[in-house]
Amino acid sequence: MSAHEHSSLCLCDLIRLLWSLLLPCFYLSLVLTAILFLFIMGVRTWLQMKRKSRRAQDGRPAVAFFHPYCNAGGGGERVLWCALRALQSRYQDVSFVVYTGDQGVTAEEILDGARRRFNIRLPRAVKFVFLKHRLLVEAKLYPHFTLLGQSVGSIFLGWEALTEFVPDLYIDSMGYAFTLPVFRYLGGCHVGSYVHYPTISTDMLSVVRERNPRFNNADYISSNPVLSAIKVIYYCVFALLYGLAGSCSDVVMVNSTWTLGHILALWRAPNRTSVVYPPCDVQAFLDVPIRDEDEEKERKKCHSVVSVGQFRPEKDHQLQIKAFRKLLDRKGVEPAGQETVKLVLIGGCRNQEDEERVQMLRGLCLDLDVADRVEFKLNIPFEELKKDLTDATIGLHTMWNEHFGIGVVECMAAGTIILAHKSGGPKLDIVVPYDGGPTGFLADDEDSYAEAMERILSMTPAAQLEIRRRARLSVTRFSDQEFEGSFLAAVEPLMSTLRLSEHYLFCVNLLFK
């Protein structure tokens, strides 16, 4: 027998073997699918029984917000508290719950923090469900494949939340899209989401494809074509999964035009998606009279450049410090020994990782010899924040593709001249012309930031005043009142399902009495 005939026989035997295994494998897959289906239905039935038991005791439907970092002091937390305040004011017969991973604090301390940081008081009590496994969504737990790790971790954290309390309506207010199918398909809940920032975007894919080093694209990856190709595939697969998870949402709210474009491309739910600008406490700043030309002349020798934002890597505080160093080095700026210009970095620290980042930034200030001109203010009360902003000359923002930019709006409302990154929400929605004139400045690297700061500081008080007045008028569209109206209109279809389910339960109770 020739070698060719022998190989042909072996191939035929292999095909017969595979064909004989096909039917058993098919039956096995059917059995496993049936077992999985029965398991899921059993879990769903168990969770629905828990909800019915809770409704029998409470007598009211419940709306739950998933916000593991609700005790932080960022813009996302302001959205949470304003949304709760608006819903509680309108829907008196509904209970409200917040899933939080904050440990070591009480409900009263969390609410007091919201009052101090945001000047927000809720009309009535809210229940907090304290989750024990928030570590599962911490980035530090996943040095590699961070997006995937955090997303899988959010599924387990969402499962913990669901088993602790089964709501009628679930709203993800922090961007954990992979919890949506958990609550919808296992919990049988109606689900909604408020998206601050897409977990992945086409811009992120472009960064990897073009091999540009950034905070989420390490140098060793961007410099290696093979690793970059692998990361592109990883991002594409993750984007597909993210889109499938997000498409489970019955109502989708996004915070800016930039976010809208990316979510429509990924989640593909245009009929359920709307822009709801986040609430900015502009009135608290607008109530402070704007400085006139004479006051500006008196203050001209004591300028402050203020930045407001959580100490997260994407906020790029390093760029602020480096640009500030270049500003001091440029002509026309006083030497470091004279305190004519200072940089004030205001923000919240969510965890140990953020605190370590602040220490790193302090070290950078020492290395650049600007430590005596840079001040860090962490987790400060709202009144102190308001004073720092109203006293500032320039409001500084450096995050690339910031989803919206509440800090940018607050700076403009306070009367500072804003200098923001030339991308994302600040470029598309906020620092845009108003009444035929500019409302601020945009930049995208150290040199352009330093140049813009020097230009602002060299402007006459009259020219500065004109920009500040125009900027203040432009930000009224981002007020708390505008947010509450838009938010309530967006969630009305979801809230109406609570009334329908309550009516259904009432009819069932009458039927079996």
mmCIF file of N, CA, C and O in Angstrom, residues 80 148 360 444 478:
data_model
loop_
_atom_site.group_PDB
_atom_site.id
_atom_site.type_symbol
_atom_site.label_atom_id
_atom_site.label_comp_id
_atom_site.label_asym_id
_atom_site.label_seq_id
_atom_site.Cartn_x
_atom_site.Cartn_y
_atom_site.Cartn_z
ATOM 1 N N LEU A 80 -26.116 61.273 40.578
ATOM 2 C CA LEU A 80 -26.868 60.345 41.417
ATOM 3 C C LEU A 80 -27.780 61.081 42.388
ATOM 4 O O LEU A 80 -28.985 60.798 42.472
ATOM 5 N N LEU A 148 -11.720 44.065 30.668
ATOM 6 C CA LEU A 148 -12.412 42.787 30.771
ATOM 7 C C LEU A 148 -12.537 42.359 32.231
ATOM 8 O O LEU A 148 -13.605 41.906 32.675
ATOM 9 N N MET A 360 2.415 61.037 44.031
ATOM 10 C CA MET A 360 3.262 61.074 42.836
ATOM 11 C C MET A 360 3.258 62.470 42.213
ATOM 12 O O MET A 360 4.301 62.975 41.777
ATOM 13 N N ASP A 444 -4.310 71.469 23.690
ATOM 14 C CA ASP A 444 -4.171 70.009 23.672
ATOM 15 C C ASP A 444 -2.772 69.496 24.012
ATOM 16 O O ASP A 444 -2.535 68.282 23.982
ATOM 17 N N PHE A 478 -27.106 74.136 31.751
ATOM 18 C CA PHE A 478 -26.606 72.975 32.484
ATOM 19 C C PHE A 478 -27.014 73.019 33.960
ATOM 20 O O PHE A 478 -26.367 72.409 34.806
#
